[in-house]
Amino acid sequence: MFDEALFQQRLDDFKPEPLIIPVDPTKEIEILMVAEDNINIDLAKVNYLNLLNNDEIKKICEDTIREYGVGTCGPPAFYGTTDVHFELHERLAKFLRMEDSIVYCYGFLTLSHSIAAFCRKRDVVFVDERANLAIEQGLDIALSKVVKFTHNDPEDFKAKVQEVIAKEKKKTRKFLVVEGISWRTGKLCPLPEFIAVAEEFKIRVFLEESHSLGVFGATGRGLTEYYNIDPKRIDMIFGTFEGAIGSIGGFSAGSYIAIEHHRMFGSAYMYSASLPTYLVKAVLKSIELLGDAPRKFSGLAKTFYHFLEKECRFKVESHPEAPFKLIRIKPKTDEMKVYQYCKERGVHFIQSDEGLVINLNVSLLDEKEKLERVYEVLKGASELIA
């Protein structure tokens, strides 16, 4: 027989453990690789315009979570698109001076699947020999014929195009994929020269702007603004928000027809959950807050570059205005000495296969003591291998 009193008693006695550890709502939840203080300075984090630390963006994200929740729980084409996503599509297209745009939930997927959405097995794709991993994976997915040219060399690109045309029996679609700032070397793409060759041979141009958006051009619009090029001469601009823009995810911008095609054939866009609405809001606010930060950052980048080259005598491979500085030191033992010396004195950056990578932050301009300390430590490190 069912005992109502016993059942109620057992319900009253049931005290399960909480599903999550209670969090103090007054404290921020952030896992820091480097806890910055009077001693430690984090030049490993990618936060070029310091938007990750912006209180306005944090407040907007909090308010959006309270209204929309954390995730969208669905792909964009099903039920994962909100009015805020549409707002960003329109705002981003206007900012980049393109007709339309879409956003992805993850930057790496944006790069690989933007390529795979357009390139087919019978197509020929010309790509830099030092292209980043996401681009390489996109080409693997597309199964297109890949022709590599010398790093940032328009003349070699033209020679490779002529070789392909001379050998082909039937005309094929051709694409060019270039990076505004190379992920591997930090070098600046000579975009006008590449476009000239592409237009001569009727090749579609895809420009990847992960490390140039927000920091190149007077208002941060990237290489088209930096070189004063009409964006419509480029078929697609794509990249991540994980550099200068204070969010995660990625974007693709182009003509109405190109972006509509992308919506239908970008598999990661079609079948992955959309970018959480609060992160979309973060992008919108970041674009609004750019102001003169790109101009200030350019000044910092050039000053820092010349300090490394002239004062420290380091070999800096990246472009003077690149947002990160790639330092190559040989032999590797000397590179390790420099890295360890700086780390022990609280200046933290990245040691990678390519070399030492220092990610700049525009806030250093407002924190003169911190910048001077970085200079002092780097100068001391350079004397170890002089």
CSV table of C-alpha atoms in Angstrom, one decimal:
chain,number,residue,atom,x,y,z
A,1,MET,CA,0.0,0.0,0.0
A,2,PHE,CA,1.2,3.5,-0.8
A,3,ASP,CA,2.0,5.4,2.4
A,4,GLU,CA,1.5,9.1,1.8
A,5,ALA,CA,3.1,10.2,5.0
A,6,LEU,CA,6.2,8.0,4.5
A,7,PHE,CA,6.6,9.3,1.0
A,8,GLN,CA,6.3,12.9,2.1
A,9,GLN,CA,8.8,12.3,4.9
A,10,ARG,CA,11.3,10.8,2.4
A,11,LEU,CA,10.9,13.8,0.2
A,12,ASP,CA,11.5,16.1,3.1
A,13,ASP,CA,14.6,14.2,4.1
A,14,PHE,CA,16.1,14.1,0.6
A,15,LYS,CA,18.9,16.6,0.5
A,16,PRO,CA,20.9,16.1,-2.8
A,17,GLU,CA,24.3,17.5,-3.4
A,18,PRO,CA,24.2,20.6,-5.7
A,19,LEU,CA,24.8,20.0,-9.4
A,20,ILE,CA,27.4,22.8,-9.4
A,21,ILE,CA,29.6,24.5,-6.9
A,22,PRO,CA,27.9,27.7,-5.8
A,23,VAL,CA,29.5,30.8,-7.2
A,24,ASP,CA,29.8,34.2,-5.6
A,25,PRO,CA,27.9,36.5,-8.0
A,26,THR,CA,30.1,39.4,-6.9
A,27,LYS,CA,33.3,37.8,-8.2
A,28,GLU,CA,34.4,37.4,-11.8
A,29,ILE,CA,34.9,33.9,-13.2
A,30,GLU,CA,38.2,33.9,-15.1
A,31,ILE,CA,41.0,31.4,-15.3
A,32,LEU,CA,44.2,33.4,-15.8
A,33,MET,CA,47.3,31.9,-17.3
A,34,VAL,CA,49.2,34.8,-15.9
A,35,ALA,CA,47.8,36.8,-12.9
A,36,GLU,CA,49.0,40.3,-13.6
A,37,ASP,CA,50.2,42.3,-10.7
A,38,ASN,CA,53.1,44.7,-9.9
A,39,ILE,CA,55.6,42.0,-11.0
A,40,ASN,CA,53.9,40.0,-13.7
A,41,ILE,CA,53.0,41.4,-17.1
A,42,ASP,CA,51.0,39.3,-19.6
A,43,LEU,CA,52.1,39.7,-23.2
A,44,ALA,CA,50.9,36.2,-24.1
A,45,LYS,CA,47.2,36.9,-24.1
A,46,VAL,CA,45.7,38.1,-27.5
A,47,ASN,CA,43.9,41.2,-26.5
A,48,TYR,CA,45.3,43.9,-28.8
A,49,LEU,CA,42.8,46.7,-28.1
A,50,ASN,CA,42.2,45.7,-24.4
A,51,LEU,CA,38.5,45.1,-25.1
A,52,LEU,CA,38.5,41.9,-23.0
A,53,ASN,CA,38.9,44.2,-20.0
A,54,ASN,CA,36.3,46.7,-21.0
A,55,ASP,CA,33.6,47.1,-18.3
A,56,GLU,CA,30.9,48.3,-20.7
A,57,ILE,CA,31.3,45.1,-22.7
A,58,LYS,CA,31.2,43.0,-19.6
A,59,LYS,CA,28.0,44.7,-18.4
A,60,ILE,CA,26.3,44.3,-21.8
A,61,CYS,CA,27.2,40.6,-21.8
A,62,GLU,CA,25.7,40.2,-18.4
A,63,ASP,CA,22.5,42.0,-19.3
A,64,THR,CA,22.2,39.9,-22.5
A,65,ILE,CA,22.6,36.6,-20.6
A,66,ARG,CA,19.8,37.6,-18.3
A,67,GLU,CA,17.5,38.3,-21.3
A,68,TYR,CA,18.6,35.6,-23.8
A,69,GLY,CA,20.3,33.0,-21.7
A,70,VAL,CA,23.9,31.7,-22.3
A,71,GLY,CA,23.6,29.7,-25.5
A,72,THR,CA,21.2,29.6,-28.4
A,73,CYS,CA,20.8,25.8,-28.3
A,74,GLY,CA,20.6,25.5,-32.1
A,75,PRO,CA,22.3,26.1,-35.5
A,76,PRO,CA,21.7,29.5,-37.2
A,77,ALA,CA,19.5,28.1,-40.0
A,78,PHE,CA,17.1,26.3,-37.5
A,79,TYR,CA,16.4,28.2,-34.3
A,80,GLY,CA,19.8,29.6,-33.3
A,81,THR,CA,19.5,33.0,-34.9
A,82,THR,CA,18.2,36.0,-32.8
A,83,ASP,CA,17.5,39.6,-33.7
A,84,VAL,CA,20.9,40.4,-32.2
A,85,HIS,CA,22.6,38.1,-34.8
A,86,PHE,CA,20.8,39.9,-37.6
A,87,GLU,CA,21.9,43.2,-36.2
A,88,LEU,CA,25.5,42.1,-36.2
A,89,HIS,CA,25.2,40.8,-39.8
A,90,GLU,CA,24.1,44.2,-41.0
A,91,ARG,CA,26.5,46.2,-38.8
A,92,LEU,CA,29.5,44.1,-39.7
A,93,ALA,CA,28.8,44.3,-43.5
A,94,LYS,CA,28.5,48.0,-43.2
A,95,PHE,CA,31.7,48.3,-41.2
A,96,LEU,CA,33.6,46.2,-43.8
A,97,ARG,CA,31.8,48.0,-46.7
A,98,MET,CA,30.5,44.7,-48.0
A,99,GLU,CA,26.9,43.8,-48.9
A,100,ASP,CA,26.3,41.1,-46.3
A,101,SER,CA,27.9,39.0,-43.7
A,102,ILE,CA,27.4,36.0,-41.4
A,103,VAL,CA,29.0,34.9,-38.1
A,104,TYR,CA,30.3,31.6,-36.9
A,105,CYS,CA,30.5,30.2,-33.3
A,106,TYR,CA,34.2,29.5,-33.5
A,107,GLY,CA,37.0,31.3,-35.3
A,108,PHE,CA,39.0,28.2,-36.5
A,109,LEU,CA,35.9,26.8,-38.2
A,110,THR,CA,35.1,30.0,-39.9
A,111,LEU,CA,38.4,29.9,-41.8
A,112,SER,CA,38.3,26.3,-42.8
A,113,HIS,CA,34.6,26.1,-43.7
A,114,SER,CA,34.5,29.5,-45.5
A,115,ILE,CA,36.9,28.0,-48.0
A,116,ALA,CA,35.2,24.6,-48.2
A,117,ALA,CA,31.8,26.3,-48.8
A,118,PHE,CA,33.0,27.6,-52.2
A,119,CYS,CA,35.9,25.5,-53.4
A,120,ARG,CA,35.2,22.2,-55.1
A,121,LYS,CA,37.3,19.2,-56.2
A,122,ARG,CA,37.7,20.4,-59.7
A,123,ASP,CA,38.8,23.9,-58.7
A,124,VAL,CA,42.3,25.3,-58.3
A,125,VAL,CA,43.2,27.2,-55.2
A,126,PHE,CA,46.4,29.3,-55.0
A,127,VAL,CA,47.6,29.6,-51.4
A,128,ASP,CA,50.7,30.9,-49.6
A,129,GLU,CA,53.2,28.2,-48.6
A,130,ARG,CA,53.0,29.5,-45.0
A,131,ALA,CA,49.2,29.5,-44.8
A,132,ASN,CA,47.8,28.9,-41.3
A,133,LEU,CA,46.5,25.6,-40.2
A,134,ALA,CA,42.8,26.5,-40.4
A,135,ILE,CA,43.2,27.4,-44.1
A,136,GLU,CA,45.1,24.2,-44.7
A,137,GLN,CA,42.3,22.2,-43.2
A,138,GLY,CA,39.7,24.1,-45.3
A,139,LEU,CA,41.6,23.0,-48.4
A,140,ASP,CA,41.7,19.4,-47.2
A,141,ILE,CA,38.0,19.5,-46.8
A,142,ALA,CA,37.4,21.1,-50.2
A,143,LEU,CA,39.6,18.5,-52.0
A,144,SER,CA,40.6,21.1,-54.5
A,145,LYS,CA,43.8,21.2,-56.4
A,146,VAL,CA,46.2,23.3,-54.2
A,147,VAL,CA,49.0,25.3,-55.8
A,148,LYS,CA,51.4,27.0,-53.3
A,149,PHE,CA,53.5,30.0,-54.0
A,150,THR,CA,56.4,31.6,-52.1
A,151,HIS,CA,55.4,33.4,-49.0
A,152,ASN,CA,53.9,36.9,-49.7
A,153,ASP,CA,55.4,36.8,-53.3
A,154,PRO,CA,52.9,38.1,-56.0
A,155,GLU,CA,55.5,37.5,-58.7
A,156,ASP,CA,55.7,33.8,-57.8
A,157,PHE,CA,51.9,33.7,-57.6
A,158,LYS,CA,51.7,35.0,-61.1
A,159,ALA,CA,54.2,32.5,-62.4
A,160,LYS,CA,52.3,29.6,-60.8
A,161,VAL,CA,49.1,30.9,-62.4
A,162,GLN,CA,50.7,31.0,-65.8
A,163,GLU,CA,52.0,27.4,-65.3
A,164,VAL,CA,48.5,26.1,-64.4
A,165,ILE,CA,46.9,27.9,-67.3
A,166,ALA,CA,49.5,26.6,-69.8
A,167,LYS,CA,48.8,23.0,-68.7
A,168,GLU,CA,45.0,23.0,-68.3
A,169,LYS,CA,43.0,21.3,-71.1
A,170,LYS,CA,39.7,22.8,-69.8
A,171,LYS,CA,39.2,26.0,-68.0
A,172,THR,CA,38.6,25.7,-64.3
A,173,ARG,CA,37.5,28.0,-61.5
A,174,LYS,CA,40.4,29.5,-59.6
A,175,PHE,CA,40.7,31.0,-56.2
A,176,LEU,CA,43.4,32.9,-54.3
A,177,VAL,CA,43.5,32.7,-50.5
A,178,VAL,CA,45.8,35.2,-48.7
A,179,GLU,CA,46.2,36.3,-45.0
A,180,GLY,CA,46.3,40.0,-44.2
A,181,ILE,CA,48.8,39.4,-41.5
A,182,SER,CA,50.4,35.9,-41.6
A,183,TRP,CA,49.7,33.8,-38.5
A,184,ARG,CA,53.1,32.1,-38.8
A,185,THR,CA,55.4,35.1,-39.6
A,186,GLY,CA,53.5,38.3,-38.8
A,187,LYS,CA,54.3,39.7,-42.3
A,188,LEU,CA,51.9,42.0,-44.1
A,189,CYS,CA,50.3,40.8,-47.3
A,190,PRO,CA,51.1,43.0,-50.4
A,191,LEU,CA,47.4,43.0,-51.2
A,192,PRO,CA,47.3,45.4,-54.2
A,193,GLU,CA,49.9,43.4,-56.1
A,194,PHE,CA,48.0,40.1,-55.5
A,195,ILE,CA,44.7,41.7,-56.5
A,196,ALA,CA,46.2,43.0,-59.7
A,197,VAL,CA,47.4,39.5,-60.7
A,198,ALA,CA,44.0,37.9,-59.7
A,199,GLU,CA,42.1,40.4,-61.8
A,200,GLU,CA,44.3,39.9,-64.8
A,201,PHE,CA,43.6,36.1,-64.8
A,202,LYS,CA,40.0,36.4,-63.4
A,203,ILE,CA,40.7,34.6,-60.1
A,204,ARG,CA,38.4,35.0,-57.1
A,205,VAL,CA,40.1,36.6,-54.0
A,206,PHE,CA,39.5,35.4,-50.4
A,207,LEU,CA,41.2,37.7,-47.7
A,208,GLU,CA,41.7,36.3,-44.2
A,209,GLU,CA,41.8,39.2,-41.7
A,210,SER,CA,42.0,37.7,-38.2
A,211,HIS,CA,45.1,39.7,-37.2
A,212,SER,CA,44.5,42.8,-39.2
A,213,LEU,CA,40.8,43.6,-38.4
A,214,GLY,CA,40.6,46.3,-35.8
A,215,VAL,CA,44.3,47.3,-35.9
A,216,PHE,CA,45.0,48.1,-39.6
A,217,GLY,CA,43.4,51.1,-41.2
A,218,ALA,CA,42.5,54.5,-39.6
A,219,THR,CA,39.3,53.1,-38.3
A,220,GLY,CA,40.3,49.4,-38.0
A,221,ARG,CA,38.6,48.2,-41.1
A,222,GLY,CA,41.6,46.1,-42.1
A,223,LEU,CA,43.7,45.9,-45.2
A,224,THR,CA,41.1,47.4,-47.6
A,225,GLU,CA,41.2,50.6,-45.6
A,226,TYR,CA,45.0,50.4,-45.0
A,227,TYR,CA,45.7,50.1,-48.8
A,228,ASN,CA,42.7,52.2,-49.8
A,229,ILE,CA,41.2,49.4,-51.9
A,230,ASP,CA,37.6,49.1,-52.8
A,231,PRO,CA,36.4,46.1,-50.8
A,232,LYS,CA,34.2,45.0,-53.7
A,233,ARG,CA,37.4,44.0,-55.5
A,234,ILE,CA,37.6,41.1,-53.0
A,235,ASP,CA,35.1,38.3,-53.2
A,236,MET,CA,35.2,37.4,-49.5
A,237,ILE,CA,36.7,38.8,-46.3
A,238,PHE,CA,36.7,36.4,-43.4
A,239,GLY,CA,38.5,36.0,-40.1
A,240,THR,CA,38.0,35.6,-36.3
A,241,PHE,CA,36.9,37.9,-33.6
A,242,GLU,CA,39.6,36.6,-31.3
A,243,GLY,CA,42.3,39.1,-32.1
A,244,ALA,CA,41.4,42.8,-31.7
A,245,ILE,CA,37.7,42.3,-31.2
A,246,GLY,CA,36.8,41.4,-27.6
A,247,SER,CA,34.9,38.2,-28.3
A,248,ILE,CA,35.2,34.7,-29.9
A,249,GLY,CA,33.8,33.3,-33.1
A,250,GLY,CA,34.3,34.4,-36.7
A,251,PHE,CA,32.8,36.2,-39.6
A,252,SER,CA,32.5,36.0,-43.4
A,253,ALA,CA,31.6,39.0,-45.5
A,254,GLY,CA,30.9,39.4,-49.2
A,255,SER,CA,28.2,40.1,-51.8
A,256,TYR,CA,24.5,39.1,-51.1
A,257,ILE,CA,24.8,36.2,-53.5
A,258,ALA,CA,28.1,34.9,-52.0
A,259,ILE,CA,26.9,35.1,-48.4
A,260,GLU,CA,23.6,33.4,-49.3
A,261,HIS,CA,25.5,30.6,-50.9
A,262,HIS,CA,27.7,30.4,-47.8
A,263,ARG,CA,24.6,30.0,-45.6
A,264,MET,CA,23.6,27.0,-47.6
A,265,PHE,CA,27.0,25.3,-48.1
A,266,GLY,CA,29.0,26.2,-45.0
A,267,SER,CA,28.6,22.9,-43.2
A,268,ALA,CA,30.0,24.2,-39.9
A,269,TYR,CA,27.6,27.2,-40.1
A,270,MET,CA,24.7,25.0,-41.0
A,271,TYR,CA,25.1,22.3,-38.4
A,272,SER,CA,27.0,23.9,-35.5
A,273,ALA,CA,25.3,25.9,-32.7
A,274,SER,CA,25.3,29.6,-33.4
A,275,LEU,CA,27.5,32.1,-31.6
A,276,PRO,CA,25.9,32.8,-28.2
A,277,THR,CA,23.9,36.0,-28.2
A,278,TYR,CA,26.0,37.7,-25.4
A,279,LEU,CA,29.1,37.2,-27.5
A,280,VAL,CA,27.4,38.7,-30.5
A,281,LYS,CA,26.6,41.8,-28.3
A,282,ALA,CA,30.3,41.9,-27.3
A,283,VAL,CA,31.3,42.2,-31.0
A,284,LEU,CA,28.7,44.9,-31.6
A,285,LYS,CA,29.9,46.9,-28.7
A,286,SER,CA,33.6,46.3,-29.6
A,287,ILE,CA,33.0,47.8,-33.1
A,288,GLU,CA,31.3,50.8,-31.5
A,289,LEU,CA,34.2,51.4,-29.1
A,290,LEU,CA,37.0,51.2,-31.7
A,291,GLY,CA,37.3,55.0,-32.0
A,292,ASP,CA,40.9,56.0,-32.4
A,293,ALA,CA,42.3,52.8,-30.8
A,294,PRO,CA,43.6,51.4,-34.2
A,295,ARG,CA,45.6,54.6,-34.8
A,296,LYS,CA,47.1,54.5,-31.2
A,297,PHE,CA,47.8,50.8,-31.6
A,298,SER,CA,49.7,51.4,-34.8
A,299,GLY,CA,51.9,53.9,-33.1
A,300,LEU,CA,52.6,51.4,-30.3
A,301,ALA,CA,53.4,48.6,-32.7
A,302,LYS,CA,55.9,50.6,-34.7
A,303,THR,CA,57.6,52.0,-31.6
A,304,PHE,CA,57.9,48.5,-30.1
A,305,TYR,CA,59.2,47.1,-33.3
A,306,HIS,CA,62.0,49.7,-33.6
A,307,PHE,CA,62.9,49.1,-29.9
A,308,LEU,CA,63.3,45.4,-30.5
A,309,GLU,CA,65.3,46.0,-33.7
A,310,LYS,CA,67.6,48.9,-32.7
A,311,GLU,CA,67.9,48.7,-29.0
A,312,CYS,CA,67.8,45.0,-28.5
A,313,ARG,CA,69.3,44.0,-31.8
A,314,PHE,CA,66.7,41.2,-32.2
A,315,LYS,CA,65.7,39.9,-35.6
A,316,VAL,CA,62.0,40.7,-35.8
A,317,GLU,CA,60.3,38.9,-38.7
A,318,SER,CA,56.8,40.4,-38.3
A,319,HIS,CA,55.8,43.7,-39.9
A,320,PRO,CA,56.4,46.9,-37.9
A,321,GLU,CA,52.6,47.5,-37.5
A,322,ALA,CA,51.7,43.8,-36.9
A,323,PRO,CA,49.9,43.3,-33.6
A,324,PHE,CA,52.3,40.6,-32.5
A,325,LYS,CA,56.0,40.6,-32.7
A,326,LEU,CA,57.8,37.4,-33.9
A,327,ILE,CA,61.4,37.3,-32.8
A,328,ARG,CA,63.7,34.7,-34.2
A,329,ILE,CA,66.9,33.9,-32.2
A,330,LYS,CA,69.5,31.3,-33.2
A,331,PRO,CA,70.6,28.9,-31.8
A,332,LYS,CA,67.5,27.7,-29.9
A,333,THR,CA,69.6,27.7,-26.6
A,334,ASP,CA,69.9,31.5,-26.9
A,335,GLU,CA,66.1,31.7,-27.5
A,336,MET,CA,65.5,29.7,-24.4
A,337,LYS,CA,67.8,32.0,-22.4
A,338,VAL,CA,65.9,35.1,-23.5
A,339,TYR,CA,62.6,33.4,-22.7
A,340,GLN,CA,63.6,32.2,-19.2
A,341,TYR,CA,65.2,35.5,-18.3
A,342,CYS,CA,62.0,37.5,-19.1
A,343,LYS,CA,59.7,34.9,-17.5
A,344,GLU,CA,61.8,35.0,-14.2
A,345,ARG,CA,61.4,38.8,-14.2
A,346,GLY,CA,57.7,38.7,-14.8
A,347,VAL,CA,57.4,39.5,-18.5
A,348,HIS,CA,55.5,36.6,-20.0
A,349,PHE,CA,55.1,35.9,-23.7
A,350,ILE,CA,54.9,32.8,-26.0
A,351,GLN,CA,57.7,30.5,-27.1
A,352,SER,CA,56.5,28.7,-30.2
A,353,ASP,CA,58.0,26.6,-33.0
A,354,GLU,CA,58.3,29.8,-35.0
A,355,GLY,CA,60.1,31.8,-32.3
A,356,LEU,CA,59.2,34.2,-29.5
A,357,VAL,CA,55.8,35.8,-29.9
A,358,ILE,CA,54.9,39.0,-28.0
A,359,ASN,CA,51.3,40.0,-28.2
A,360,LEU,CA,50.9,43.8,-27.8
A,361,ASN,CA,48.1,45.5,-25.9
A,362,VAL,CA,47.2,49.2,-26.5
A,363,SER,CA,46.8,49.7,-22.7
A,364,LEU,CA,50.6,49.8,-22.5
A,365,LEU,CA,50.4,53.3,-23.8
A,366,ASP,CA,48.5,54.4,-20.7
A,367,GLU,CA,50.7,52.4,-18.3
A,368,LYS,CA,54.0,54.0,-18.9
A,369,GLU,CA,55.7,52.3,-15.9
A,370,LYS,CA,54.6,48.8,-17.2
A,371,LEU,CA,55.9,49.6,-20.7
A,372,GLU,CA,59.2,50.9,-19.4
A,373,ARG,CA,59.6,47.7,-17.3
A,374,VAL,CA,58.9,45.5,-20.4
A,375,TYR,CA,61.6,47.5,-22.3
A,376,GLU,CA,64.0,47.2,-19.4
A,377,VAL,CA,63.6,43.4,-19.1
A,378,LEU,CA,63.8,42.8,-22.9
A,379,LYS,CA,66.9,45.0,-23.1
A,380,GLY,CA,68.5,43.0,-20.3
A,381,ALA,CA,67.6,39.7,-22.1
A,382,SER,CA,69.2,40.9,-25.3
A,383,GLU,CA,72.5,41.5,-23.5
A,384,LEU,CA,72.7,37.8,-22.6
A,385,ILE,CA,73.2,36.9,-26.2
A,386,ALA,CA,75.0,40.0,-27.5
